[in-house]
């Protein structure tokens, strides 16, 4: 019971903080929209290549941008912990009787709510730009769930890194350094059959590519569920490992007090 109460308190605290500073959320939505419009027009002719994986390039790009949006949002989740660290709130929480698991669960619940809203908005924008989601509402829900799982995994990694570096500038630099290769070393913008072999090999170990391929698959008329389960399992393992890393980072931080 205490775990649920503490989780609810942490969740509401982070949610109120987000509502007071919506600029970050707005920017993580605006940037993917810009990329969707830009790349959707620049590479639109790719959709006419014989054997292309989608009827149009925007159909191909749309699910990938949904994943990109939640990944980028999750990657900056550590900023909230750094704000608490800078204000001394984190130290007070750690010496209080609050459940340590609730600190993580409350933060992740707030991230999950934000990511669901964000992914739904991106699906709507993609639809307005011409993307078709032929699988219906159920496939869109599955797409959003995959996107949220990717965002939560990135969020947990970001929180861990924030607790380690303890500087907003360092976290921002690390996120920028990590996310750009993840974007371009994947099948987000271009089918892997059209990229160099070494890019295709790296994409096999790219969490964003796992999510993108699984997301596109659930939208198909006849999804390959083995591929969806395989890549979904990879994301779940990554998320579990990231959560363990958060607990280790919290313990290290407590020992440094």
PDB file of C-alpha atoms in Angstrom:
ATOM      1  CA  UNK A   1       0.000   0.000   0.000  1.00  0.00           C
ATOM      2  CA  UNK A   2       2.817   2.392   0.872  1.00  0.00           C
ATOM      3  CA  UNK A   3       4.466   1.642  -2.469  1.00  0.00           C
ATOM      4  CA  UNK A   4       1.303   2.653  -4.339  1.00  0.00           C
ATOM      5  CA  UNK A   5       0.843   5.797  -2.237  1.00  0.00           C
ATOM      6  CA  UNK A   6       4.452   6.875  -2.670  1.00  0.00           C
ATOM      7  CA  UNK A   7       4.357   6.102  -6.407  1.00  0.00           C
ATOM      8  CA  UNK A   8       1.240   8.239  -6.791  1.00  0.00           C
ATOM      9  CA  UNK A   9       2.875  11.112  -4.914  1.00  0.00           C
ATOM     10  CA  UNK A  10       6.029  11.008  -7.050  1.00  0.00           C
ATOM     11  CA  UNK A  11       3.938  10.708 -10.218  1.00  0.00           C
ATOM     12  CA  UNK A  12       1.852  13.777  -9.381  1.00  0.00           C
ATOM     13  CA  UNK A  13       4.941  15.758  -8.411  1.00  0.00           C
ATOM     14  CA  UNK A  14       6.673  15.121 -11.738  1.00  0.00           C
ATOM     15  CA  UNK A  15       3.429  15.701 -13.641  1.00  0.00           C
ATOM     16  CA  UNK A  16       2.933  19.110 -12.004  1.00  0.00           C
ATOM     17  CA  UNK A  17       6.536  19.984 -12.853  1.00  0.00           C
ATOM     18  CA  UNK A  18       5.929  19.073 -16.502  1.00  0.00           C
ATOM     19  CA  UNK A  19       2.751  21.160 -16.669  1.00  0.00           C
ATOM     20  CA  UNK A  20       4.656  24.148 -15.301  1.00  0.00           C
ATOM     21  CA  UNK A  21       7.349  23.760 -17.975  1.00  0.00           C
ATOM     22  CA  UNK A  22       5.681  22.455 -21.148  1.00  0.00           C
ATOM     23  CA  UNK A  23       8.361  23.939 -23.444  1.00  0.00           C
ATOM     24  CA  UNK A  24      10.471  20.748 -23.489  1.00  0.00           C
ATOM     25  CA  UNK A  25       7.450  18.609 -24.372  1.00  0.00           C
ATOM     26  CA  UNK A  26       6.451  21.030 -27.144  1.00  0.00           C
ATOM     27  CA  UNK A  27       9.950  21.003 -28.627  1.00  0.00           C
ATOM     28  CA  UNK A  28      10.176  17.202 -28.628  1.00  0.00           C
ATOM     29  CA  UNK A  29       6.970  17.194 -30.693  1.00  0.00           C
ATOM     30  CA  UNK A  30       7.877  20.067 -33.020  1.00  0.00           C
ATOM     31  CA  UNK A  31      11.247  18.606 -34.032  1.00  0.00           C
ATOM     32  CA  UNK A  32       9.869  15.241 -35.265  1.00  0.00           C
ATOM     33  CA  UNK A  33       7.100  17.065 -37.148  1.00  0.00           C
ATOM     34  CA  UNK A  34       9.749  19.170 -38.877  1.00  0.00           C
ATOM     35  CA  UNK A  35      11.751  16.058 -39.751  1.00  0.00           C
ATOM     36  CA  UNK A  36       8.635  14.297 -41.032  1.00  0.00           C
ATOM     37  CA  UNK A  37       7.788  17.189 -43.340  1.00  0.00           C
ATOM     38  CA  UNK A  38      11.399  17.688 -44.489  1.00  0.00           C
ATOM     39  CA  UNK A  39      12.318  14.067 -45.159  1.00  0.00           C
ATOM     40  CA  UNK A  40       8.820  13.273 -46.409  1.00  0.00           C
ATOM     41  CA  UNK A  41       9.343  15.734 -49.251  1.00  0.00           C
ATOM     42  CA  UNK A  42      13.079  15.257 -49.863  1.00  0.00           C
ATOM     43  CA  UNK A  43      12.834  11.460 -50.187  1.00  0.00           C
ATOM     44  CA  UNK A  44       9.278  11.235 -51.544  1.00  0.00           C
ATOM     45  CA  UNK A  45      10.489   9.774 -54.865  1.00  0.00           C
ATOM     46  CA  UNK A  46      11.931   6.744 -53.043  1.00  0.00           C
ATOM     47  CA  UNK A  47       8.402   5.398 -52.735  1.00  0.00           C
ATOM     48  CA  UNK A  48       8.321   4.829 -56.509  1.00  0.00           C
ATOM     49  CA  UNK A  49      11.243   2.360 -56.419  1.00  0.00           C
ATOM     50  CA  UNK A  50       9.995  -1.085 -57.544  1.00  0.00           C
ATOM     51  CA  UNK A  51       9.538  -3.377 -54.580  1.00  0.00           C
ATOM     52  CA  UNK A  52       9.560  -0.541 -52.033  1.00  0.00           C
ATOM     53  CA  UNK A  53       8.264  -1.688 -48.642  1.00  0.00           C
ATOM     54  CA  UNK A  54       5.327   0.769 -48.557  1.00  0.00           C
ATOM     55  CA  UNK A  55       2.857   2.308 -50.990  1.00  0.00           C
ATOM     56  CA  UNK A  56       4.352   5.765 -50.357  1.00  0.00           C
ATOM     57  CA  UNK A  57       7.340   7.193 -48.533  1.00  0.00           C
ATOM     58  CA  UNK A  58       5.190   8.933 -45.911  1.00  0.00           C
ATOM     59  CA  UNK A  59       3.624   5.544 -45.077  1.00  0.00           C
ATOM     60  CA  UNK A  60       7.144   4.239 -44.546  1.00  0.00           C
ATOM     61  CA  UNK A  61       8.383   7.288 -42.641  1.00  0.00           C
ATOM     62  CA  UNK A  62       5.366   7.875 -40.374  1.00  0.00           C
ATOM     63  CA  UNK A  63       5.816   4.957 -37.924  1.00  0.00           C
ATOM     64  CA  UNK A  64       9.530   5.697 -37.720  1.00  0.00           C
ATOM     65  CA  UNK A  65       8.933   9.315 -36.751  1.00  0.00           C
ATOM     66  CA  UNK A  66       6.549   8.159 -34.009  1.00  0.00           C
ATOM     67  CA  UNK A  67       9.401   6.062 -32.585  1.00  0.00           C
ATOM     68  CA  UNK A  68      11.868   8.903 -33.016  1.00  0.00           C
ATOM     69  CA  UNK A  69       9.580  11.247 -31.098  1.00  0.00           C
ATOM     70  CA  UNK A  70       9.293   9.014 -28.028  1.00  0.00           C
ATOM     71  CA  UNK A  71      12.976   8.103 -28.113  1.00  0.00           C
ATOM     72  CA  UNK A  72      14.031  11.750 -28.087  1.00  0.00           C
ATOM     73  CA  UNK A  73      11.566  12.598 -25.332  1.00  0.00           C
ATOM     74  CA  UNK A  74      12.732   9.690 -23.181  1.00  0.00           C
ATOM     75  CA  UNK A  75      16.369  10.553 -23.769  1.00  0.00           C
ATOM     76  CA  UNK A  76      15.898  13.842 -21.920  1.00  0.00           C
ATOM     77  CA  UNK A  77      14.047  12.370 -18.920  1.00  0.00           C
ATOM     78  CA  UNK A  78      17.203  12.658 -16.833  1.00  0.00           C
ATOM     79  CA  UNK A  79      16.761  16.439 -16.829  1.00  0.00           C
ATOM     80  CA  UNK A  80      14.041  16.075 -14.202  1.00  0.00           C
ATOM     81  CA  UNK A  81      16.360  14.209 -11.847  1.00  0.00           C
ATOM     82  CA  UNK A  82      19.110  16.771 -12.431  1.00  0.00           C
ATOM     83  CA  UNK A  83      16.689  19.564 -11.579  1.00  0.00           C
ATOM     84  CA  UNK A  84      15.849  17.783  -8.301  1.00  0.00           C
ATOM     85  CA  UNK A  85      19.560  17.277  -7.639  1.00  0.00           C
ATOM     86  CA  UNK A  86      20.365  20.938  -8.249  1.00  0.00           C
ATOM     87  CA  UNK A  87      17.508  22.113  -5.980  1.00  0.00           C
ATOM     88  CA  UNK A  88      18.403  19.670  -3.198  1.00  0.00           C
ATOM     89  CA  UNK A  89      15.082  17.844  -3.557  1.00  0.00           C
ATOM     90  CA  UNK A  90      16.738  14.554  -4.489  1.00  0.00           C
ATOM     91  CA  UNK A  91      18.791  14.493  -1.287  1.00  0.00           C
ATOM     92  CA  UNK A  92      15.704  15.152   0.828  1.00  0.00           C
ATOM     93  CA  UNK A  93      13.783  12.391  -0.941  1.00  0.00           C
ATOM     94  CA  UNK A  94      16.588   9.881  -0.414  1.00  0.00           C
ATOM     95  CA  UNK A  95      16.770  10.507   3.344  1.00  0.00           C
ATOM     96  CA  UNK A  96      12.980  10.414   3.679  1.00  0.00           C
ATOM     97  CA  UNK A  97      11.037   7.169   4.319  1.00  0.00           C
ATOM     98  CA  UNK A  98       9.739   7.177   0.743  1.00  0.00           C
ATOM     99  CA  UNK A  99       9.978   3.826  -1.033  1.00  0.00           C
ATOM    100  CA  UNK A 100      12.986   3.817  -3.375  1.00  0.00           C
ATOM    101  CA  UNK A 101      11.090   1.782  -5.979  1.00  0.00           C
ATOM    102  CA  UNK A 102       8.316   4.395  -5.916  1.00  0.00           C
ATOM    103  CA  UNK A 103      10.815   7.066  -6.950  1.00  0.00           C
ATOM    104  CA  UNK A 104      11.488   5.160 -10.148  1.00  0.00           C
ATOM    105  CA  UNK A 105       7.915   3.983 -10.767  1.00  0.00           C
ATOM    106  CA  UNK A 106       6.440   7.442 -10.271  1.00  0.00           C
ATOM    107  CA  UNK A 107       8.888   8.973 -12.709  1.00  0.00           C
ATOM    108  CA  UNK A 108       8.293   6.223 -15.276  1.00  0.00           C
ATOM    109  CA  UNK A 109       4.506   6.545 -14.956  1.00  0.00           C
ATOM    110  CA  UNK A 110       4.742  10.242 -15.704  1.00  0.00           C
ATOM    111  CA  UNK A 111       7.022   9.476 -18.651  1.00  0.00           C
ATOM    112  CA  UNK A 112       4.582   6.807 -19.885  1.00  0.00           C
ATOM    113  CA  UNK A 113       1.642   9.222 -19.819  1.00  0.00           C
ATOM    114  CA  UNK A 114       3.659  11.876 -21.654  1.00  0.00           C
ATOM    115  CA  UNK A 115       4.897   9.377 -24.239  1.00  0.00           C
ATOM    116  CA  UNK A 116       1.404   8.016 -24.923  1.00  0.00           C
ATOM    117  CA  UNK A 117       0.100  11.524 -25.595  1.00  0.00           C
ATOM    118  CA  UNK A 118       3.124  12.363 -27.700  1.00  0.00           C
ATOM    119  CA  UNK A 119       2.934   9.175 -29.774  1.00  0.00           C
ATOM    120  CA  UNK A 120      -0.797   9.684 -30.360  1.00  0.00           C
ATOM    121  CA  UNK A 121      -0.133  13.256 -31.530  1.00  0.00           C
ATOM    122  CA  UNK A 122       2.542  12.063 -33.942  1.00  0.00           C
ATOM    123  CA  UNK A 123       0.189   9.431 -35.360  1.00  0.00           C
ATOM    124  CA  UNK A 124      -2.341  12.189 -35.944  1.00  0.00           C
ATOM    125  CA  UNK A 125       0.222  14.426 -37.638  1.00  0.00           C
ATOM    126  CA  UNK A 126       1.402  11.559 -39.851  1.00  0.00           C
ATOM    127  CA  UNK A 127      -2.212  10.908 -40.862  1.00  0.00           C
ATOM    128  CA  UNK A 128      -2.695  14.563 -41.770  1.00  0.00           C
ATOM    129  CA  UNK A 129       0.437  14.412 -43.936  1.00  0.00           C
ATOM    130  CA  UNK A 130      -0.957  11.452 -45.839  1.00  0.00           C
ATOM    131  CA  UNK A 131       0.224   8.369 -43.957  1.00  0.00           C
ATOM    132  CA  UNK A 132      -2.277   5.514 -43.892  1.00  0.00           C
ATOM    133  CA  UNK A 133      -2.615   3.139 -40.949  1.00  0.00           C
ATOM    134  CA  UNK A 134      -4.444   0.338 -42.695  1.00  0.00           C
ATOM    135  CA  UNK A 135      -4.326  -2.003 -39.706  1.00  0.00           C
ATOM    136  CA  UNK A 136      -6.973  -0.002 -37.890  1.00  0.00           C
ATOM    137  CA  UNK A 137      -7.201   1.215 -34.305  1.00  0.00           C
ATOM    138  CA  UNK A 138      -5.707  -1.943 -32.790  1.00  0.00           C
ATOM    139  CA  UNK A 139      -2.555  -1.652 -34.883  1.00  0.00           C
ATOM    140  CA  UNK A 140      -2.216   2.020 -33.886  1.00  0.00           C
ATOM    141  CA  UNK A 141      -2.493   1.055 -30.205  1.00  0.00           C
ATOM    142  CA  UNK A 142       0.206  -1.582 -30.709  1.00  0.00           C
ATOM    143  CA  UNK A 143       2.390   0.976 -32.488  1.00  0.00           C
ATOM    144  CA  UNK A 144       2.006   3.406 -29.575  1.00  0.00           C
ATOM    145  CA  UNK A 145       2.816   0.687 -27.014  1.00  0.00           C
ATOM    146  CA  UNK A 146       6.052  -0.152 -28.836  1.00  0.00           C
ATOM    147  CA  UNK A 147       6.929   3.547 -29.021  1.00  0.00           C
ATOM    148  CA  UNK A 148       6.255   4.004 -25.293  1.00  0.00           C
ATOM    149  CA  UNK A 149       8.408   0.983 -24.422  1.00  0.00           C
ATOM    150  CA  UNK A 150      11.297   2.459 -26.413  1.00  0.00           C
ATOM    151  CA  UNK A 151      10.812   5.835 -24.729  1.00  0.00           C
ATOM    152  CA  UNK A 152      10.730   4.311 -21.245  1.00  0.00           C
ATOM    153  CA  UNK A 153      13.922   2.356 -21.891  1.00  0.00           C
ATOM    154  CA  UNK A 154      15.648   5.519 -23.078  1.00  0.00           C
ATOM    155  CA  UNK A 155      14.189   7.409 -20.113  1.00  0.00           C
ATOM    156  CA  UNK A 156      15.603   4.958 -17.587  1.00  0.00           C
ATOM    157  CA  UNK A 157      19.014   5.144 -19.272  1.00  0.00           C
ATOM    158  CA  UNK A 158      18.817   8.940 -19.215  1.00  0.00           C
ATOM    159  CA  UNK A 159      17.988   9.003 -15.493  1.00  0.00           C
ATOM    160  CA  UNK A 160      20.932   6.709 -14.799  1.00  0.00           C
ATOM    161  CA  UNK A 161      23.281   8.886 -16.806  1.00  0.00           C
ATOM    162  CA  UNK A 162      21.950  12.006 -15.112  1.00  0.00           C
ATOM    163  CA  UNK A 163      22.716  10.561 -11.682  1.00  0.00           C
ATOM    164  CA  UNK A 164      26.237   9.761 -12.838  1.00  0.00           C
ATOM    165  CA  UNK A 165      27.238  12.998 -14.607  1.00  0.00           C
ATOM    166  CA  UNK A 166      25.089  15.364 -12.426  1.00  0.00           C
ATOM    167  CA  UNK A 167      25.377  18.215 -14.917  1.00  0.00           C
ATOM    168  CA  UNK A 168      22.694  19.299 -17.369  1.00  0.00           C
ATOM    169  CA  UNK A 169      25.276  20.342 -19.969  1.00  0.00           C
ATOM    170  CA  UNK A 170      26.976  16.930 -19.776  1.00  0.00           C
ATOM    171  CA  UNK A 171      23.681  15.067 -20.098  1.00  0.00           C
ATOM    172  CA  UNK A 172      22.606  17.227 -23.043  1.00  0.00           C
ATOM    173  CA  UNK A 173      25.913  16.613 -24.811  1.00  0.00           C
ATOM    174  CA  UNK A 174      25.726  12.863 -24.166  1.00  0.00           C
ATOM    175  CA  UNK A 175      22.140  12.648 -25.449  1.00  0.00           C
ATOM    176  CA  UNK A 176      22.997  14.591 -28.604  1.00  0.00           C
ATOM    177  CA  UNK A 177      26.072  12.425 -29.178  1.00  0.00           C
ATOM    178  CA  UNK A 178      24.100   9.171 -28.769  1.00  0.00           C
ATOM    179  CA  UNK A 179      20.809   9.913 -30.501  1.00  0.00           C
ATOM    180  CA  UNK A 180      22.084  11.129 -33.858  1.00  0.00           C
ATOM    181  CA  UNK A 181      23.865   7.853 -34.708  1.00  0.00           C
ATOM    182  CA  UNK A 182      20.802   5.922 -33.516  1.00  0.00           C
ATOM    183  CA  UNK A 183      18.647   7.876 -35.971  1.00  0.00           C
ATOM    184  CA  UNK A 184      20.797   7.417 -39.043  1.00  0.00           C
ATOM    185  CA  UNK A 185      22.141   3.922 -38.309  1.00  0.00           C
ATOM    186  CA  UNK A 186      18.646   2.478 -38.564  1.00  0.00           C
ATOM    187  CA  UNK A 187      15.912   1.909 -41.107  1.00  0.00           C
ATOM    188  CA  UNK A 188      14.027   5.003 -39.993  1.00  0.00           C
ATOM    189  CA  UNK A 189      14.610   7.094 -43.123  1.00  0.00           C
ATOM    190  CA  UNK A 190      15.778   4.506 -45.625  1.00  0.00           C
ATOM    191  CA  UNK A 191      15.143   0.773 -46.153  1.00  0.00           C
ATOM    192  CA  UNK A 192      18.152  -1.177 -44.960  1.00  0.00           C
ATOM    193  CA  UNK A 193      18.308  -2.901 -48.343  1.00  0.00           C
ATOM    194  CA  UNK A 194      19.385   0.454 -49.819  1.00  0.00           C
ATOM    195  CA  UNK A 195      22.136   1.322 -47.332  1.00  0.00           C
ATOM    196  CA  UNK A 196      25.733   0.062 -47.051  1.00  0.00           C
ATOM    197  CA  UNK A 197      26.168  -3.376 -45.541  1.00  0.00           C
ATOM    198  CA  UNK A 198      27.942  -2.058 -42.438  1.00  0.00           C
ATOM    199  CA  UNK A 199      24.988   0.206 -41.629  1.00  0.00           C
ATOM    200  CA  UNK A 200      22.635  -2.754 -41.900  1.00  0.00           C
ATOM    201  CA  UNK A 201      24.813  -4.773 -39.530  1.00  0.00           C
ATOM    202  CA  UNK A 202      24.910  -1.994 -36.920  1.00  0.00           C
ATOM    203  CA  UNK A 203      21.134  -1.488 -37.235  1.00  0.00           C
ATOM    204  CA  UNK A 204      20.589  -5.027 -35.936  1.00  0.00           C
ATOM    205  CA  UNK A 205      21.815  -3.830 -32.517  1.00  0.00           C
ATOM    206  CA  UNK A 206      20.050  -0.460 -32.610  1.00  0.00           C
ATOM    207  CA  UNK A 207      17.065  -0.178 -30.192  1.00  0.00           C
ATOM    208  CA  UNK A 208      15.453   2.448 -32.402  1.00  0.00           C
ATOM    209  CA  UNK A 209      15.603   0.086 -35.361  1.00  0.00           C
ATOM    210  CA  UNK A 210      14.015  -2.702 -33.270  1.00  0.00           C
ATOM    211  CA  UNK A 211      11.114  -0.395 -32.468  1.00  0.00           C
ATOM    212  CA  UNK A 212      10.799   0.965 -36.008  1.00  0.00           C
ATOM    213  CA  UNK A 213      10.699  -2.477 -37.608  1.00  0.00           C
ATOM    214  CA  UNK A 214       8.252  -3.836 -35.027  1.00  0.00           C
ATOM    215  CA  UNK A 215       6.065  -0.740 -35.377  1.00  0.00           C
ATOM    216  CA  UNK A 216       5.919  -0.980 -39.163  1.00  0.00           C
ATOM    217  CA  UNK A 217       5.184  -4.680 -38.934  1.00  0.00           C
ATOM    218  CA  UNK A 218       2.116  -4.321 -36.686  1.00  0.00           C
ATOM    219  CA  UNK A 219       0.646  -1.860 -39.195  1.00  0.00           C
ATOM    220  CA  UNK A 220       0.857  -4.366 -42.034  1.00  0.00           C
ATOM    221  CA  UNK A 221      -2.038  -6.368 -43.403  1.00  0.00           C
ATOM    222  CA  UNK A 222      -0.332  -9.616 -42.373  1.00  0.00           C
ATOM    223  CA  UNK A 223       2.149  -8.840 -39.598  1.00  0.00           C
ATOM    224  CA  UNK A 224       5.101 -11.099 -38.954  1.00  0.00           C
ATOM    225  CA  UNK A 225       4.383 -11.630 -35.263  1.00  0.00           C
ATOM    226  CA  UNK A 226       7.619 -13.541 -34.722  1.00  0.00           C
ATOM    227  CA  UNK A 227       9.561 -10.414 -35.705  1.00  0.00           C
ATOM    228  CA  UNK A 228       7.332  -8.222 -33.530  1.00  0.00           C
ATOM    229  CA  UNK A 229       7.817 -10.497 -30.514  1.00  0.00           C
ATOM    230  CA  UNK A 230      11.549 -10.780 -31.125  1.00  0.00           C
ATOM    231  CA  UNK A 231      12.133  -7.035 -31.300  1.00  0.00           C
ATOM    232  CA  UNK A 232       9.634  -6.370 -28.530  1.00  0.00           C
ATOM    233  CA  UNK A 233      11.555  -8.798 -26.340  1.00  0.00           C
ATOM    234  CA  UNK A 234      14.784  -6.961 -27.086  1.00  0.00           C
ATOM    235  CA  UNK A 235      13.163  -3.694 -25.977  1.00  0.00           C
ATOM    236  CA  UNK A 236      11.817  -5.287 -22.795  1.00  0.00           C
ATOM    237  CA  UNK A 237      15.255  -6.646 -21.937  1.00  0.00           C
ATOM    238  CA  UNK A 238      16.778  -3.226 -22.584  1.00  0.00           C
ATOM    239  CA  UNK A 239      14.152  -1.590 -20.360  1.00  0.00           C
ATOM    240  CA  UNK A 240      14.744  -4.104 -17.536  1.00  0.00           C
ATOM    241  CA  UNK A 241      18.509  -3.616 -17.764  1.00  0.00           C
ATOM    242  CA  UNK A 242      18.059   0.169 -17.742  1.00  0.00           C
ATOM    243  CA  UNK A 243      15.902  -0.058 -14.586  1.00  0.00           C
ATOM    244  CA  UNK A 244      18.594  -2.097 -12.849  1.00  0.00           C
ATOM    245  CA  UNK A 245      21.101   0.532 -13.901  1.00  0.00           C
ATOM    246  CA  UNK A 246      18.908   3.230 -12.317  1.00  0.00           C
ATOM    247  CA  UNK A 247      18.925   1.414  -8.973  1.00  0.00           C
ATOM    248  CA  UNK A 248      22.701   1.004  -9.179  1.00  0.00           C
ATOM    249  CA  UNK A 249      23.075   4.721  -9.972  1.00  0.00           C
ATOM    250  CA  UNK A 250      20.855   5.636  -7.009  1.00  0.00           C
ATOM    251  CA  UNK A 251      22.952   3.476  -4.676  1.00  0.00           C
ATOM    252  CA  UNK A 252      26.156   5.042  -5.983  1.00  0.00           C
ATOM    253  CA  UNK A 253      24.698   8.500  -5.477  1.00  0.00           C
ATOM    254  CA  UNK A 254      23.630   7.695  -1.911  1.00  0.00           C
ATOM    255  CA  UNK A 255      27.112   6.441  -1.061  1.00  0.00           C
ATOM    256  CA  UNK A 256      28.544   9.737  -2.300  1.00  0.00           C
ATOM    257  CA  UNK A 257      26.445  11.815   0.103  1.00  0.00           C
TER     258      UNK A 257
END
